[in-house]
Structure formats: C-alpha cells, structure tokens
Amino acid sequence: MSPRAVRSRVRLVSVSLAGLTALALVVSVGVPSGTAAPTASEPSHAYRAHDYAGGQAMSILPPGENGLVNATDLLKFEANGTRPAGSQDQLGKYENLLYGYPKLTDSTLHDYYDDESFGVKKADIVRTEKPESGVTIYRDQHDVPHVYGTSDETMSFGAGYAQAEDRLFLMDVLRHYGEGTLASFLGGSCEFEQMDHDQLLLSPYTKSQAVAQVDALPKEYGAQGELAKKVIYAYVRGINAYVTATQTDPNLLPADYLAAAPSLVPQKWSVADVVAIAGLIGGIFGRGGGSEIANAHLLQYLQQKLGTSAGAKAFAQFKDSNDPLAPTTADRRFRYEIPGRINPKTTALPDYDAPVTGGPTDTAADCDLTPSNPLALSIIKGLSQMPKHMSNALVVNANHSADGHPIAVFGPQVSYYTPQILAEEDLHSPDYDAEGASFPGTGIVELGRGEDYAWSATSAGSDLIDQRLEKICNPNGGAPEANGTDYLYKGTCVAMKTEEFDETALPKAGGVGGPAQLDHTIHLTRHGVVQGWTTAHGRPVAIVTQRSTFRHDVDSVVGFLDWGRPNLTHDAKSWMVGAHHIEFTFNWLYVDNRDTGYYVSGRDPVRPSDVNPDLPTWGTGNAEWKGFLPASRHVHEINPKTGYFVSWNNKPAPGFAAADDQYGYGQVYRSIMLTAQLKHQLAIHHGKLQRADVVKAMETAASQDLDGVSVLPLLLRYVKGRSEPAGVQKMLGQLRTWVAAGAHRRKAAPSDTQYQHAAAVAISDELMPLLIEALYDPILKAGGLGSQGSNGGATSPSYSALPMQFVNTPNSGGAHLGSAYDGGYESYLVSTLQQLLGKHPADGFGPEITSRECRGGPSTCHKAIDAALESAYTSLVTANGSSKVASWTASTASKAAGQTMPVYDAIQFRALGVVTQPAIDWQNRPTFQQVIEFPRHRKR
C-alpha cells in the first residue's frame, strides 16, 4: 500500500491528565518602580542620547503596546470593561487622523502620533526593571520598553524579557503555529490540525534542524553571524527569565493561558522557537511565487476554451509579468526573470483533469475534533486571515522638503490584533541604537530608526518559490506507484526523505472528546517539500515547492543587526549592505538628513534563460537554479529623479518581472492613489513639503476607493449620452458626483452613521462584479476549478482559474482587515474600457480576448454593460426597499450582513488574547507607522 504522505491522520489515545496544574486567579497588585543609574559600561540612559532627530521622529501602533493581561486585569475588564494601562492609549490617535488630517500641521502631529525619540524623560518613567545584571528596562507612559544593556547580549536578554512581558501568550501561539503544533497547544480541533499540517508543508523542521540554522550563522556570515547567534541565544535567555518569573509572581502571568485551558502554563523556549516564528512571519509577509500549478491550470483552461495558440496568447495577456504601464517605485530599469527562448522540455504541465492527492487541503477525512473555546476560535480566525502584503511608504527627497531634509511617512500593514502582532521597543548597547517595532519572538528592531536614519518596509512579493513536478520512479524497475516516494533526478531513481511530526492534542476548556494523537508525515526531495501527487502525461508525479529561504529563515537577523549598529550603517549605501542580508522579499525604504534610498531584498533565484518562470518545471535536473541574484542586480536607488519614492506593494521597477502568483501589476495599482495625492501636495505647496503635508497625502489616499478613482471615470465616459432608464441615469449621476469628490469611502463626520456618498459607494460595490462578468464571462466564467487558484472574497467561484479577486474591497469576504485594493481586475477593466473608447493602451488586450468580450466582441459591449447597470439598479432597489437612488445606503452584501456600509467596512481587531477592542472606521494605512525627518547627522 502506498504511503499517505503530505497528510495528517488522527487517532484517539488514552492520555492521563493527572499532574496538570490549573492556573489560579490570584489578585495581587504592585509593580516595581523607580530609576536606575547606568553602569560605567552601559550606554547613556539620557533622553535623546545619540538621537539626531531633534524630536521629529514619531510613530503610532494601535491599539497600544501593553499586551499583558494578568488575573487582576482580566477581572476588571470582565467586571466593567477597564483595560490595562497602555493597551488602548494609541487607538484614539490612530483612528482620529481620518477626520483630523485636513487641518493637520507639523505642530499638531503629536495629536495623532507618539514621540519616537531614543530614551524616555524621567517624568514619563512609569517603572524600571532590572531582570539581570547589566540590563535596565524603563517603561514609559505608553508602556514602551526602553532597554539598555552593557553589551549586545545583555541588551538582547532585556529585549527578550520585555517582549515576553508584553506578548508572552501571543509569542507562544506564534511559535506553535510556526512549528506546526497549535493543536497540542490550544486543543484539538480540525482547524488547528489543518493549520499545523499546512505550516509543516512550508517549514518542516525538527528541533535539531531549527537549532542548526542558528548555529550555522557564524560559518555563513563570519563575525556578524557569530554576533547574530549570540544575540538570538541571549534573547531566548531573556524570555526564559520572564517565564521563570511568572512561576512566582502572579502579576506577571498572562491570564490568557487560563482562558485557553486550565492546564496550560508557559513553557521554556529554545532558539528553535525563534526560527519557527521567523519562518512563519517571513512565509506570510516576505514570500512570493509558488503558483505555477494554478497558472498551468489557467493556461490549459484557456487553451481548451480558445484553442492552443489563442489560449497561450490570452494567458500571456492575463499574466503580464512586465506590463509597460505598471506603476513602479524605482525609476531605473532592473532586468530580472525575463526569459529568452523557452525550451518546452523544461516546462512540466500536470494533466488538466487529474486529481491531486495529499497537499494543503488533504487533512484526515475522519477528523472529528471539536473546535475549542471562544479564545481558541478567535485565534483561528485571526491567524487564518492575515493580510499577505504589507504597506505603505512615501519618502520625499530633500529638494522637495521645506526644511531641506528628506521626509518619510511609512510603515507595515499587518492588520489589527489585540494585542497587536507587532511590539514596540527601544534598544541600546555600547554598539547598538535602534527604536521601532519587532515581531514578537524575533527580538531585534525590524522596522524603525537608528541614530540619524530610519527605515521601513512593504511586502515585495518577488519570486522566491517555484513549483516543480518530480517524476515518480520505481527503484526496483517496473511501473511506479501513484503516490510513490522515489523520484527521478539526472537519470537516477532517488528516495525521498521522510520526516514524521507527532503531537498530542489534549481536550481544552469548552471542548468535547478525548485526547488525540496527530501524526503528520512529510516527504522532501532535493528541491523541497512534497505538496501532493498527480499525473503528467498519464504518469505519476509529485508536486514539490522549492523555496529559496528554506533552512535560511533566521539569516535575516544579520541584516537587521547591521541597521542598529551605527558603525555599520551611516548612510544610504551602507544601509543597503544590511538590506542585502535580508533573505525574505521586502521593499525597504530609507531616509536620513540628506538622502533617500530604496532596496528590494530577497534570496532571488537565478533561473535558466530557457525556463518559463510562470509555469511548473521538471525536477529531473534540466531546469535547476543557477545561484542567486547579486546585490548589484537587486532593485535599488538613491534620491530618485522623480523626487520621491512611493510603495504600496506595487511593482518595484521597470523590467523586474512580477512573480508567478502576481496578476495585479497592470496599469492600475493602489499606489497610484498615493502618487496622485503626493503630486497634489507638491503642486499646492510649490514643490516644498512639510511632514504634515506628506501625512495628508497618505491619509487622503487611505479613504479612497480604487475603482472609483480608476474604473468609473472611464465607464462614465463610455456610457455618456446613451439613453438609459431613469433609475440607471440617477445611478450614474450619483457616481459622477462621487468621482468628482475623490471617490472616498468616508463619513462627513465621525458621529455620522452613513458614508457621505453612501448611494455611490453602494452602487460601485454592486456594479463592479457585474461589469466584470459582463465583459469577461464568455472567456472566464467556465473556469471554475474548485479551490485551485481561487483567492476568495469577491471572486466568483466560476472564475477561480484566474487566481485573483474581482475587487479587493474593504469588506472582501467579511475580513475587516483594513488593507484593501491590493490586487483586483481594475487593470483589466481600464484597458478594456480604454479600447472600447478607441484608445490603444500599450497593455491592451489582443483579438484573442477582445473578439470574445461581451459575448460578441466590442460591438456588443454597450448592450452587455447596459444590462449590468440595470441589474445593479434592480438589486439595489431590493436591498434598500426604495427606487429613490439618492436615499440608498446599502449594497446587497451589507444588507445581508445586517450592517450599515461603514460598519460593514470597519476595521475589526482580532483577539489573540482575552481583552478585546472596539472596531474603528475603515482607513487604508499602515498599522505601525512612522513620520520622520532628520535635521542633523553624524559627521560623514
């Protein structure tokens, strides 16, 4: 019988629960306070020591830094809603910018952002901690830890202690998620089994393999690698020191453990846990590619639908990896992943209609584990709906600054959690100065500022992952088994490596049933992890994911350490050295008092020129990677000629091809809204901006609807002068007014219950899917392939062959993530409408597609679009119970949800702990955001 690898199975076992210690609610109040003088070898503890920002560094992280909820805090919250100090103090500032930004000035920035100066004023010190000799931690009025150590190691110990104090339970959740052991931590459920299984398909590391990654850093990176290793071990010691402290001081113990399970207590950490979290975070926000199988299905579908040649041309047009009109962050051209003449022998297409066994969706069919308690269910929802891309950045050159110094307004969009999934920290040693944010469980400042420079990131999505087909062989000769574990490489039949991962899922509070043993069997080839089996040309093959950062998940620590060390980072060029050491794919933006910089990091594979990077390749040895992209060929630029950098996860540079999973890099991407608003500010201020002006540009775009900005103006031109029914004419009038006002999804005042242009917002949301279907149904509607390629949300299941949502609206799929308009059909719609208006855009569709639009080509599109408008009108009359268009306030979807559209769009904080937060009005901006301008610099 063939092994059922890449699959989980469940068996009930008898496990004694005796000896498990229940947590007790102990009411005890009191925290240490005071100040501590630095020792002779410690860095200065003075407020703004080594700080060249002059008070012009600010940041915000909603809802707040404090994530510790002890037993006393939980009782108060449950009794009267009182939250711990520092857990919500940044929420009001963050949400109020949406309505306060029109009158914003540099002098009022503090109403919406906190001070990000090094250190803390004596008057603002809330308490002081000295968890170990050589470490001092000051907590300020926002509960941000300011950590001072006599060395890099003692500082890192303090960082570990402080992050455990702020996020211990969340860190525990993340390390178990990264290790594929959530079910053993939070209790048996089919959801946790699925999450564990899927994570093991990404990073199936044993403990010893994870530790080996850390221990290998000195060999790979020399002295910097040795320092990174020491820092990681010291950080873990700091976490364990806090874990030990929770055993004797109930005020330090998060009540989340009790809420998750009476038997749950914090366990000690190892450096393997840091690797697990680094791989998890990098796998979510710093990955790109890996959709070659889905692309193959789209190609095959189009060829069946349109014919072999026309289908291939249509595929190339839908998957345009180098659209000449795509907005880019860099001015310069960087050539990457542009193949030459493709050798068809390197392309490996699976059989179109062949099933896939094993894989991410193939967990145990007999799973009957009951979902856990409410906290566990909230964690499932929160972790499964993380946004895949981080955003955004506006960096203005010195020549466009009123003060003559560059300005940065930037930060990551990592959704909204309680406690927040990022943590603030301010770290100092004799050789290190950095403040900003870090993913809990990784320790070092990853997004923030140094002495006289600052940096931030957006997800880049460069192509780090390939899918290959391994030809299954039989080492004894004869026919290979369907799910065989031997594969052909360079003419030799090679055995796959097998790893077994077992976990015991104990029953938790609110759960039903006995303990269960979960067994995950993972197979690996020389290329990577087996994701499942199918056939190609009727013969068995294994689908394998080859990830360039596999077994290099923790290497990026070397680059992050560089950025906090002023002797290594002192200008834009030296900063780029650290950026190149970051293995995951991110757009990094930089600013100091003179220069701006941009660098796209990632362990980018160099593929043979005869390989199609958008389709699967064979694993037989004829399409192997040829090393990795050198620093000189990574996208990078200093002080661009445009006068600014804008990044909102858009295409990095001309010629730098979109990864195989990116279909959205057309002429419309959400970054065009930032660019337009920045240009507007430059125009009205005669090319000289202040910090507040750049914030205004960011926040104006934060409430705009991309479809209203890009698609509707062309649609309104197309139907202008046509005879439409009275109701449709009134709809078009509402849209014209809304578009002229900037197409904002925003209320006129915070106390209002409806959007200022409620009818237009409802019309746009209702109309966009109907317009897409009117234009492309004849081509794409029959492309339903189950879950293959589907991105969920607004995408019709019948369109799942093309792996992109129709429209990534604020309410897509009811996710309430904040981040929106990150990939949709806008570019397709704009190109088609331009062509219907007689234009010839450089990225226009060819006859393979245009001849089939609207069921009969361009001449039939007026009729099809009229039908879409009338359908939208009819649906909205039903949803609103009225034919008075101006009175409409609901779309069909918001009506079905029983919510007003502002509530339907609103940002919701996902509880990853026991204290919740209220929803806030939607705005499309970074979660952790910095506003920075440096007036001075060290001597260059």
PDB file of N, CA, C and O in Angstrom, residues 381-382 384-387 415-416 793 805 808-819 904-910:
ATOM      1  N   LYS A 381      -9.408  32.360  13.673  1.00  0.00           N
ATOM      2  CA  LYS A 381      -9.843  33.374  12.711  1.00  0.00           C
ATOM      3  C   LYS A 381      -8.762  34.413  12.480  1.00  0.00           C
ATOM      4  O   LYS A 381      -8.480  34.805  11.347  1.00  0.00           O
ATOM      5  N   GLY A 382      -8.118  34.850  13.551  1.00  0.00           N
ATOM      6  CA  GLY A 382      -7.110  35.889  13.436  1.00  0.00           C
ATOM      7  C   GLY A 382      -5.893  35.462  12.651  1.00  0.00           C
ATOM      8  O   GLY A 382      -5.377  36.212  11.820  1.00  0.00           O
ATOM      9  N   SER A 384      -5.702  32.916  10.481  1.00  0.00           N
ATOM     10  CA  SER A 384      -6.003  32.433   9.127  1.00  0.00           C
ATOM     11  C   SER A 384      -6.341  33.560   8.166  1.00  0.00           C
ATOM     12  O   SER A 384      -6.428  33.334   6.957  1.00  0.00           O
ATOM     13  N   GLN A 385      -6.531  34.791   8.674  1.00  0.00           N
ATOM     14  CA  GLN A 385      -6.923  35.905   7.812  1.00  0.00           C
ATOM     15  C   GLN A 385      -5.912  37.041   7.843  1.00  0.00           C
ATOM     16  O   GLN A 385      -6.261  38.204   7.674  1.00  0.00           O
ATOM     17  N   MET A 386      -4.643  36.727   8.042  1.00  0.00           N
ATOM     18  CA  MET A 386      -3.626  37.770   7.975  1.00  0.00           C
ATOM     19  C   MET A 386      -3.516  38.299   6.549  1.00  0.00           C
ATOM     20  O   MET A 386      -3.607  37.530   5.593  1.00  0.00           O
ATOM     21  N   PRO A 387      -3.328  39.609   6.391  1.00  0.00           N
ATOM     22  CA  PRO A 387      -3.079  40.121   5.035  1.00  0.00           C
ATOM     23  C   PRO A 387      -1.749  39.593   4.521  1.00  0.00           C
ATOM     24  O   PRO A 387      -0.817  39.393   5.287  1.00  0.00           O
ATOM     25  N   SER A 415      -2.429  44.190   9.637  1.00  0.00           N
ATOM     26  CA  SER A 415      -3.765  44.004  10.175  1.00  0.00           C
ATOM     27  C   SER A 415      -3.821  44.457  11.634  1.00  0.00           C
ATOM     28  O   SER A 415      -2.887  45.075  12.151  1.00  0.00           O
ATOM     29  N   TYR A 416      -4.917  44.104  12.312  1.00  0.00           N
ATOM     30  CA  TYR A 416      -5.217  44.705  13.617  1.00  0.00           C
ATOM     31  C   TYR A 416      -5.575  43.603  14.605  1.00  0.00           C
ATOM     32  O   TYR A 416      -6.515  42.836  14.386  1.00  0.00           O
ATOM     33  N   GLY A 793     -13.065  35.887  -1.321  1.00  0.00           N
ATOM     34  CA  GLY A 793     -13.576  37.251  -1.321  1.00  0.00           C
ATOM     35  C   GLY A 793     -14.541  37.483  -2.463  1.00  0.00           C
ATOM     36  O   GLY A 793     -15.503  36.762  -2.652  1.00  0.00           O
ATOM     37  N   GLN A 805      -8.898  38.144  -6.998  1.00  0.00           N
ATOM     38  CA  GLN A 805     -10.220  38.637  -6.677  1.00  0.00           C
ATOM     39  C   GLN A 805     -10.721  39.584  -7.748  1.00  0.00           C
ATOM     40  O   GLN A 805      -9.948  40.253  -8.438  1.00  0.00           O
ATOM     41  N   ASN A 808     -10.684  43.830  -4.449  1.00  0.00           N
ATOM     42  CA  ASN A 808     -10.259  43.651  -3.059  1.00  0.00           C
ATOM     43  C   ASN A 808     -10.776  44.831  -2.233  1.00  0.00           C
ATOM     44  O   ASN A 808     -10.050  45.745  -1.871  1.00  0.00           O
ATOM     45  N   THR A 809     -12.086  44.812  -1.952  1.00  0.00           N
ATOM     46  CA  THR A 809     -12.716  45.914  -1.227  1.00  0.00           C
ATOM     47  C   THR A 809     -12.432  45.816   0.267  1.00  0.00           C
ATOM     48  O   THR A 809     -11.974  44.775   0.757  1.00  0.00           O
ATOM     49  N   PRO A 810     -12.733  46.877   1.040  1.00  0.00           N
ATOM     50  CA  PRO A 810     -12.525  46.802   2.493  1.00  0.00           C
ATOM     51  C   PRO A 810     -13.325  45.680   3.153  1.00  0.00           C
ATOM     52  O   PRO A 810     -12.954  45.207   4.222  1.00  0.00           O
ATOM     53  N   ASN A 811     -14.433  45.257   2.499  1.00  0.00           N
ATOM     54  CA  ASN A 811     -15.271  44.234   3.121  1.00  0.00           C
ATOM     55  C   ASN A 811     -15.157  42.873   2.447  1.00  0.00           C
ATOM     56  O   ASN A 811     -15.997  42.013   2.664  1.00  0.00           O
ATOM     57  N   SER A 812     -14.130  42.663   1.623  1.00  0.00           N
ATOM     58  CA  SER A 812     -14.000  41.393   0.908  1.00  0.00           C
ATOM     59  C   SER A 812     -14.011  40.202   1.858  1.00  0.00           C
ATOM     60  O   SER A 812     -13.172  40.100   2.756  1.00  0.00           O
ATOM     61  N   GLY A 813     -14.962  39.340   1.641  1.00  0.00           N
ATOM     62  CA  GLY A 813     -15.040  38.135   2.448  1.00  0.00           C
ATOM     63  C   GLY A 813     -15.355  38.378   3.903  1.00  0.00           C
ATOM     64  O   GLY A 813     -15.225  37.479   4.732  1.00  0.00           O
ATOM     65  N   GLY A 814     -15.774  39.593   4.254  1.00  0.00           N
ATOM     66  CA  GLY A 814     -16.059  39.914   5.650  1.00  0.00           C
ATOM     67  C   GLY A 814     -14.841  39.900   6.534  1.00  0.00           C
ATOM     68  O   GLY A 814     -14.925  39.708   7.741  1.00  0.00           O
ATOM     69  N   ALA A 815     -13.642  40.135   5.942  1.00  0.00           N
ATOM     70  CA  ALA A 815     -12.401  40.003   6.704  1.00  0.00           C
ATOM     71  C   ALA A 815     -12.132  41.181   7.629  1.00  0.00           C
ATOM     72  O   ALA A 815     -11.518  41.022   8.675  1.00  0.00           O
ATOM     73  N   HIS A 816     -12.522  42.405   7.235  1.00  0.00           N
ATOM     74  CA  HIS A 816     -12.311  43.595   8.067  1.00  0.00           C
ATOM     75  C   HIS A 816     -10.833  43.793   8.412  1.00  0.00           C
ATOM     76  O   HIS A 816     -10.479  44.126   9.540  1.00  0.00           O
ATOM     77  N   LEU A 817      -9.957  43.601   7.440  1.00  0.00           N
ATOM     78  CA  LEU A 817      -8.518  43.652   7.689  1.00  0.00           C
ATOM     79  C   LEU A 817      -7.927  45.053   7.608  1.00  0.00           C
ATOM     80  O   LEU A 817      -6.786  45.273   7.998  1.00  0.00           O
ATOM     81  N   GLY A 818      -8.675  46.008   7.061  1.00  0.00           N
ATOM     82  CA  GLY A 818      -8.122  47.341   6.860  1.00  0.00           C
ATOM     83  C   GLY A 818      -7.483  47.461   5.495  1.00  0.00           C
ATOM     84  O   GLY A 818      -7.870  48.293   4.677  1.00  0.00           O
ATOM     85  N   SER A 819      -6.480  46.647   5.208  1.00  0.00           N
ATOM     86  CA  SER A 819      -5.811  46.673   3.916  1.00  0.00           C
ATOM     87  C   SER A 819      -6.791  46.310   2.805  1.00  0.00           C
ATOM     88  O   SER A 819      -7.522  45.316   2.906  1.00  0.00           O
ATOM     89  N   TYR A 904     -19.914  47.652   7.909  1.00  0.00           N
ATOM     90  CA  TYR A 904     -19.524  46.512   7.078  1.00  0.00           C
ATOM     91  C   TYR A 904     -18.064  46.631   6.635  1.00  0.00           C
ATOM     92  O   TYR A 904     -17.347  45.637   6.509  1.00  0.00           O
ATOM     93  N   ASP A 905     -17.609  47.865   6.408  1.00  0.00           N
ATOM     94  CA  ASP A 905     -16.224  48.110   6.007  1.00  0.00           C
ATOM     95  C   ASP A 905     -15.265  48.202   7.183  1.00  0.00           C
ATOM     96  O   ASP A 905     -14.044  48.108   7.005  1.00  0.00           O
ATOM     97  N   ALA A 906     -15.761  48.435   8.381  1.00  0.00           N
ATOM     98  CA  ALA A 906     -14.945  48.844   9.528  1.00  0.00           C
ATOM     99  C   ALA A 906     -13.818  47.862   9.834  1.00  0.00           C
ATOM    100  O   ALA A 906     -13.914  46.660   9.576  1.00  0.00           O
ATOM    101  N   ILE A 907     -12.745  48.399  10.381  1.00  0.00           N
ATOM    102  CA  ILE A 907     -11.614  47.603  10.844  1.00  0.00           C
ATOM    103  C   ILE A 907     -11.974  46.940  12.166  1.00  0.00           C
ATOM    104  O   ILE A 907     -12.387  47.608  13.114  1.00  0.00           O
ATOM    105  N   GLN A 908     -11.823  45.649  12.235  1.00  0.00           N
ATOM    106  CA  GLN A 908     -12.077  44.913  13.468  1.00  0.00           C
ATOM    107  C   GLN A 908     -10.761  44.367  14.019  1.00  0.00           C
ATOM    108  O   GLN A 908      -9.944  43.835  13.265  1.00  0.00           O
ATOM    109  N   PHE A 909     -10.584  44.502  15.312  1.00  0.00           N
ATOM    110  CA  PHE A 909      -9.396  43.969  15.978  1.00  0.00           C
ATOM    111  C   PHE A 909      -9.637  42.512  16.351  1.00  0.00           C
ATOM    112  O   PHE A 909     -10.585  42.203  17.071  1.00  0.00           O
ATOM    113  N   ARG A 910      -8.766  41.645  15.864  1.00  0.00           N
ATOM    114  CA  ARG A 910      -8.903  40.226  16.175  1.00  0.00           C
ATOM    115  C   ARG A 910      -8.239  39.912  17.501  1.00  0.00           C
ATOM    116  O   ARG A 910      -7.083  40.258  17.706  1.00  0.00           O
TER     117      ARG A 910
END
